[in-house]
Amino acid sequence: MARPPRRAAGQRLALPLLCLLFQGATALLFAVFVRYNRETDAALWHWGNHSNADNEFYFRYPSFQDVHAMVFVGFGFLMVFLQRYGFSSVGFTFLLASFALQWATLVQGFLHTFHGGHIHVGVESLINADFCAGAILISFGAVLGKTGPAQLLLMALWEVVLFSVNEFVLLSLLGVRDAGGSMTIHTFGAYFGLFLSRVLYRSQLEKSRQRQGSVYHSDLFAMIGTIFLWIFWPSFNSAPTALGDGQHRTALNTYYSLTASTLSTFALSALVGGDGRLDMVHIQNAALAGGVVVGTSSEMMLTPFGALAAGFLAGTVSVLGYKFFTPVLESRFKVQDTCGVHNLHGMPGLLGAFLGVLVTGLATHEAYGDGLQSVFPLIAKGQRSAMSQAMYQLFGLFVTLVFASVGGSLGGLLLKLPFLDFPTDSQCFEDQIHWEVPGEQESEVQEPLRGEETDTQA
Amino acid sequence: MARPPRRAAGQRLALPLLCLLFQGATALLFAVFVRYNRETDAALWHWGNHSNADNEFYFRYPSFQDVHAMVFVGFGFLMVFLQRYGFSSVGFTFLLASFALQWATLVQGFLHTFHGGHIHVGVESLINADFCAGAILISFGAVLGKTGPAQLLLMALWEVVLFSVNEFVLLSLLGVRDAGGSMTIHTFGAYFGLFLSRVLYRSQLEKSRQRQGSVYHSDLFAMIGTIFLWIFWPSFNSAPTALGDGQHRTALNTYYSLTASTLSTFALSALVGGDGRLDMVHIQNAALAGGVVVGTSSEMMLTPFGALAAGFLAGTVSVLGYKFFTPVLESRFKVQDTCGVHNLHGMPGLLGAFLGVLVTGLATHEAYGDGLQSVFPLIAKGQRSAMSQAMYQLFGLFVTLVFASVGGSLGGLLLKLPFLDFPTDSQCFEDQIHWEVPGEQESEVQEPLRGEETDTQA
Amino acid sequence: MARPPRRAAGQRLALPLLCLLFQGATALLFAVFVRYNRETDAALWHWGNHSNADNEFYFRYPSFQDVHAMVFVGFGFLMVFLQRYGFSSVGFTFLLASFALQWATLVQGFLHTFHGGHIHVGVESLINADFCAGAILISFGAVLGKTGPAQLLLMALWEVVLFSVNEFVLLSLLGVRDAGGSMTIHTFGAYFGLFLSRVLYRSQLEKSRQRQGSVYHSDLFAMIGTIFLWIFWPSFNSAPTALGDGQHRTALNTYYSLTASTLSTFALSALVGGDGRLDMVHIQNAALAGGVVVGTSSEMMLTPFGALAAGFLAGTVSVLGYKFFTPVLESRFKVQDTCGVHNLHGMPGLLGAFLGVLVTGLATHEAYGDGLQSVFPLIAKGQRSAMSQAMYQLFGLFVTLVFASVGGSLGGLLLKLPFLDFPTDSQCFEDQIHWEVPGEQESEVQEPLRGEETDTQA
């Protein structure tokens, strides 16, 4: 296979220099600001009287590990569906998320756990950083195949800041509830990526169209991503909730929502497909919409039926989006959305936010008992009525959309900086631009393995 | 590649209509009957004085997640070994299990946790539903490639009911012990599937034989399934046991049993293989028999040696079954067992039931101490002797075989209903019947990536 | 594809006979020596007054499961990168590790938990056995493709003994701290394998060179291994540490170290690559060096900055090793290191040991408070100064290198025993020697699926 031509020095060096620069900067900031928290510091933990069993680690680490698997295995492999972009999909996921974890530790830390001049880290900050990385990867899905790794690092630099500020405004300033991130993660990540993709619109993308589809094996690899996202989504939504019933109920609601989005995805995919055939794109993506749609409400008293209904709706909307809206998005709105993040994260995220508004508005002391304190502390304290909390939830969605759209647009301008590794229109969706790629087939073993040698051992 | 001919409307619509119908029905039943239990309900949990650490979630959720991974990743990918049926293997696993989780929640709920007019759900019901889904997927393995998704949904509808009733008869009425389901899951699932496959016998299946084998990459995908099943099997068997030593001992016994079945599988595969070569079918399947065979007894005082011996035996029997019995099963008994579930689940399940009888019969107050209450409550209370408990275990196996054989046969008749999506003899083991399938190879990139464009950035 | 010639009976039988012999021997030893410990025995656990929540199972089992996934999924798939050796990579990993788990239970048990004439097993012994299996698999990486499975079993038999004795000398006799095994696992496993590979040096290996590289899909399979190793490494290092802050801090340090090694790996890979392209070998391996390098020090008060710095350094050294040192290792030192374990485990392991010396030497009562007792019990008791503990750490590294080099060399001689299944120079890196291998491509479906049959259902 012919090699692409040699690149300019700037393009070749953009990635390594950004990696070194960013790593140097975060390391420096870590040295100055980041410290163990009470649960990870040897002296602080042993000061006072705790049982080891009380350490937050035992309540959250198993969920954290599931989230971690979703970010790296789930998102990474989900995007491997492209036939010639597998190395980049899983590799850049790896790179972007690794940087985002460090950078989010800092930015979120300054906003959430900064006291005494230091950021304090433990398993909760790990979970929060992974959540932020998840949002970055959602945006990555929108521009997959059309951006170089240095561009993506720059995107992550900018997006982590906006994500963290938006999250801070919602959760800390507005008192919005959004444990599993229907708004802060999915809506934000999707619309940030879509606006960014709009700014980077390529009118000549058909030059790379022949590589934009999947092949049989790449679809199976992508299913690894899908299934790991699907099975661990209950842990994702429940990882940061209140302990006890909160974490338990969140996982349970998410589980049921996902089963329903899977059934509606299969139903709709067969209904809209040619001759009733199922489409792998739908199964790989829309079946997950049930996790997105209960991101806000799964910690609430959604009821198992509510979870099923929400999941069913989300799967339906998502398949219809892939079938009918994605083409319009490109032709009418000039948004090229490689992975269809609008269908998997955008619309289900919006639905999830509205569902959160609804379920919040219906909250009563009867339904939550003393548990109201954990789920809606401001209502429990009498500072807000359920209805006003619901309005805050709605306002949180509005804020998120503003941050995402303005931030994504500015991000798109940033990625047009000339020294970056922007692939040309005919180089999109192609690993060879960024990677040493081996041949596709194993070398033919023309001759039989030689028998005369079977006894000539070393 | 030539497309299969257009299907009749009934066949095209069978899948989406069943999905919508089943989802609608379960959602309705959820609305009427399913409620949070004490551990997932905000008001109930906060009523009274618990530490959050006491919530069942923290004792069972990590094991649940492993079970969940086994059901969707393990079973799904294990069946990807077929060269042209990977989408269906992993996709229909996804569909069937999603439906089974909802439906099992209802049927098991009516039988186990129904009080005050409601079914109460929490992590234990999630585990039980996943177990039921596991049995459905075992049966799926017997008919893999020879049934359409609508047929499979109908199978699941019927099998979930029988599974749950059989489980209820054994565990609740007969007081049988079967934590990891040697009887209730493996024996039941395997023989249900085999009898069903018998009824659906195809004398002309050789028309599809050329697609019934694996290719190099499909075998590697299948190993993903094998390895995830193998590593998480200790969690499977221990997920529903008594807490403390019970869960701990069960995991440990299963771990050792699996190492032994792996060693005996490699030994036997090389011994019966051509020129001493190993057969991937054996490694992918028989190595797992050690998990099946201790399903009943691993919560008991089996001893680590007992676990090794049981695993060794199971691996041996399983490989010999693949080599010598599967061909006979088809030629003499007209049972076409695509995945060899008789060898992985059927015979090792029977062995596991017998092992359970033996270990139960040997139970003493000396060996179990006060732990007897957890493992054999009826013996501890003096209501049964060890020997009579052993006889109940044996009777439980008999009941299971009756349910499985009668149920599977009736299930086979059900699947012959004319409006279903039954593939013809020459369409078996072929994804194209059910899926939009992309080409196998990535499109050739004939021209070099064009260099003259490297600076024409958007 | 032509079949290799028929093998001699000795070669064909070496594998099954060794499997049966080894399994028989360990089963016998299990029967005589291995018993449940206080946490897994029904009578012992229920004797006295514990809460079930105190059972070690709940503190360590989730971490154990992650370690178990790393050993079987991580190591297994990481080595699938070879184009024609995927079955062997994942299959022999499966076999070797299964045997090693049993055998390590015995050898480690005799050294660590032998009292009253019995070895006592529970989740900690499972973790320790998995750690030992990890070291065996590291050594396997050095000789991957150049050894038969019977040879490898013999290697495991010998290496498990040496590993366990070395571990006992370090941890129990010298009081060295090495929770995540920078020395006992990585340095030992790597140098054992490298010395063994030296003894088995093949001057004619170029006869198999055409199969020594990867293909596109095999690199994606290998990334499954990489990512699972990467995400679960925090659990690996923290699995055996002191509970509470110790386990929590270890996981956190490892997490940050890995993000830094990933960034430095991408930076360096692009810098040393042709035209700035990334090399999959680096990403698959060097990005993991951050887990190795903090194996000793991550339980200590390394600080988050220290973790980043260590990971950055390890990734850098590892990439440079792949690029510049591996060729020299073969040409000058006659060491053929298939997977580059010297770069992933050898050098980062050494660095990790030195880092442990440094961080130990800096330990103060102020920094650790009462937690000093958990991390450095001998310093806390006043039996050693921080400096003398540091010297013991250094001496531990020396001991490890002696065990590994002498043991690996002797192991190489052992593997030259004539009755073994040593592949010839032209048979290396080829599955067909050991496995029944199906064709690479699915059989062509020449004819369209026949339409006239669509209604001839069974």
mmCIF file of N, CA and C in Angstrom, chain C residues 91-130:
data_model
loop_
_atom_site.group_PDB
_atom_site.id
_atom_site.type_symbol
_atom_site.label_atom_id
_atom_site.label_comp_id
_atom_site.label_asym_id
_atom_site.label_seq_id
_atom_site.Cartn_x
_atom_site.Cartn_y
_atom_site.Cartn_z
ATOM 1 N N GLY C 91 -3.896 -19.228 24.305
ATOM 2 C CA GLY C 91 -4.111 -20.586 24.795
ATOM 3 C C GLY C 91 -3.053 -21.023 25.795
ATOM 4 N N PHE C 92 -1.793 -20.771 25.487
ATOM 5 C CA PHE C 92 -0.741 -21.204 26.416
ATOM 6 C C PHE C 92 -0.724 -20.324 27.665
ATOM 7 N N THR C 93 -1.105 -19.059 27.517
ATOM 8 C CA THR C 93 -1.302 -18.234 28.707
ATOM 9 C C THR C 93 -2.299 -18.896 29.642
ATOM 10 N N PHE C 94 -3.371 -19.368 29.058
ATOM 11 C CA PHE C 94 -4.444 -20.038 29.783
ATOM 12 C C PHE C 94 -3.902 -21.285 30.503
ATOM 13 N N LEU C 95 -3.172 -22.090 29.758
ATOM 14 C CA LEU C 95 -2.634 -23.337 30.307
ATOM 15 C C LEU C 95 -1.602 -23.068 31.395
ATOM 16 N N LEU C 96 -0.623 -22.228 31.054
ATOM 17 C CA LEU C 96 0.472 -21.957 31.992
ATOM 18 C C LEU C 96 -0.049 -21.349 33.282
ATOM 19 N N ALA C 97 -0.922 -20.376 33.148
ATOM 20 C CA ALA C 97 -1.405 -19.703 34.343
ATOM 21 C C ALA C 97 -2.253 -20.641 35.188
ATOM 22 N N SER C 98 -3.043 -21.497 34.557
ATOM 23 C CA SER C 98 -3.860 -22.444 35.326
ATOM 24 C C SER C 98 -2.972 -23.365 36.150
ATOM 25 N N PHE C 99 -1.942 -23.878 35.518
ATOM 26 C CA PHE C 99 -1.036 -24.735 36.281
ATOM 27 C C PHE C 99 -0.316 -23.935 37.364
ATOM 28 N N ALA C 100 0.137 -22.744 36.995
ATOM 29 C CA ALA C 100 0.896 -21.939 37.958
ATOM 30 C C ALA C 100 0.044 -21.608 39.186
ATOM 31 N N LEU C 101 -1.248 -21.391 38.999
ATOM 32 C CA LEU C 101 -2.092 -21.061 40.145
ATOM 33 C C LEU C 101 -2.130 -22.207 41.150
ATOM 34 N N GLN C 102 -2.223 -23.426 40.648
ATOM 35 C CA GLN C 102 -2.236 -24.577 41.556
ATOM 36 C C GLN C 102 -0.885 -24.760 42.233
ATOM 37 N N TRP C 103 0.126 -24.712 41.426
ATOM 38 C CA TRP C 103 1.462 -25.016 41.923
ATOM 39 C C TRP C 103 1.939 -23.917 42.875
ATOM 40 N N ALA C 104 1.617 -22.680 42.537
ATOM 41 C CA ALA C 104 2.004 -21.571 43.423
ATOM 42 C C ALA C 104 1.253 -21.648 44.748
ATOM 43 N N THR C 105 0.003 -22.095 44.705
ATOM 44 C CA THR C 105 -0.737 -22.271 45.955
ATOM 45 C C THR C 105 0.046 -23.182 46.901
ATOM 46 N N LEU C 106 0.641 -24.212 46.331
ATOM 47 C CA LEU C 106 1.396 -25.155 47.155
ATOM 48 C C LEU C 106 2.724 -24.573 47.618
ATOM 49 N N VAL C 107 3.506 -24.080 46.673
ATOM 50 C CA VAL C 107 4.850 -23.635 47.043
ATOM 51 C C VAL C 107 4.781 -22.404 47.943
ATOM 52 N N GLN C 108 3.964 -21.422 47.547
ATOM 53 C CA GLN C 108 3.812 -20.246 48.406
ATOM 54 C C GLN C 108 3.187 -20.641 49.738
ATOM 55 N N GLY C 109 2.283 -21.596 49.687
ATOM 56 C CA GLY C 109 1.624 -22.041 50.908
ATOM 57 C C GLY C 109 2.610 -22.648 51.893
ATOM 58 N N PHE C 110 3.497 -23.489 51.396
ATOM 59 C CA PHE C 110 4.497 -24.066 52.288
ATOM 60 C C PHE C 110 5.350 -22.980 52.931
ATOM 61 N N LEU C 111 5.614 -21.927 52.161
ATOM 62 C CA LEU C 111 6.505 -20.875 52.679
ATOM 63 C C LEU C 111 5.765 -19.864 53.555
ATOM 64 N N HIS C 112 4.477 -19.615 53.271
ATOM 65 C CA HIS C 112 3.816 -18.492 53.939
ATOM 66 C C HIS C 112 2.732 -18.888 54.938
ATOM 67 N N THR C 113 1.910 -19.879 54.622
ATOM 68 C CA THR C 113 0.743 -20.136 55.479
ATOM 69 C C THR C 113 0.716 -21.566 55.994
ATOM 70 N N PHE C 114 1.895 -22.177 56.097
ATOM 71 C CA PHE C 114 1.950 -23.559 56.554
ATOM 72 C C PHE C 114 1.997 -23.590 58.070
ATOM 73 N N HIS C 115 0.953 -24.099 58.696
ATOM 74 C CA HIS C 115 1.019 -24.336 60.137
ATOM 75 C C HIS C 115 0.076 -25.473 60.487
ATOM 76 N N GLY C 116 0.440 -26.200 61.494
ATOM 77 C CA GLY C 116 -0.341 -27.379 61.852
ATOM 78 C C GLY C 116 -0.319 -28.431 60.758
ATOM 79 N N GLY C 117 0.717 -28.434 59.944
ATOM 80 C CA GLY C 117 0.808 -29.438 58.892
ATOM 81 C C GLY C 117 -0.026 -29.139 57.666
ATOM 82 N N HIS C 118 -0.628 -27.954 57.633
ATOM 83 C CA HIS C 118 -1.487 -27.641 56.489
ATOM 84 C C HIS C 118 -1.234 -26.240 55.941
ATOM 85 N N ILE C 119 -1.518 -26.131 54.655
ATOM 86 C CA ILE C 119 -1.564 -24.837 53.969
ATOM 87 C C ILE C 119 -2.992 -24.329 54.076
ATOM 88 N N HIS C 120 -3.162 -23.053 54.369
ATOM 89 C CA HIS C 120 -4.516 -22.517 54.538
ATOM 90 C C HIS C 120 -4.799 -21.468 53.469
ATOM 91 N N VAL C 121 -5.878 -21.664 52.756
ATOM 92 C CA VAL C 121 -6.114 -20.828 51.574
ATOM 93 C C VAL C 121 -7.372 -19.965 51.706
ATOM 94 N N GLY C 122 -7.274 -18.793 51.100
ATOM 95 C CA GLY C 122 -8.357 -17.828 51.055
ATOM 96 C C GLY C 122 -8.017 -16.819 49.976
ATOM 97 N N VAL C 123 -8.699 -15.702 49.969
ATOM 98 C CA VAL C 123 -8.537 -14.777 48.852
ATOM 99 C C VAL C 123 -7.112 -14.239 48.754
ATOM 100 N N GLU C 124 -6.413 -14.121 49.884
ATOM 101 C CA GLU C 124 -5.030 -13.639 49.793
ATOM 102 C C GLU C 124 -4.130 -14.632 49.080
ATOM 103 N N SER C 125 -4.367 -15.923 49.315
ATOM 104 C CA SER C 125 -3.539 -16.885 48.587
ATOM 105 C C SER C 125 -3.908 -16.903 47.102
ATOM 106 N N LEU C 126 -5.176 -16.642 46.797
ATOM 107 C CA LEU C 126 -5.536 -16.538 45.376
ATOM 108 C C LEU C 126 -4.787 -15.391 44.704
ATOM 109 N N ILE C 127 -4.747 -14.263 45.387
ATOM 110 C CA ILE C 127 -4.037 -13.106 44.824
ATOM 111 C C ILE C 127 -2.559 -13.426 44.648
ATOM 112 N N ASN C 128 -1.956 -14.012 45.675
ATOM 113 C CA ASN C 128 -0.532 -14.330 45.577
ATOM 114 C C ASN C 128 -0.250 -15.314 44.451
ATOM 115 N N ALA C 129 -1.124 -16.286 44.286
ATOM 116 C CA ALA C 129 -0.930 -17.250 43.198
ATOM 117 C C ALA C 129 -1.062 -16.557 41.844
ATOM 118 N N ASP C 130 -2.010 -15.649 41.729
ATOM 119 C CA ASP C 130 -2.134 -14.907 40.469
ATOM 120 C C ASP C 130 -0.899 -14.054 40.204
#
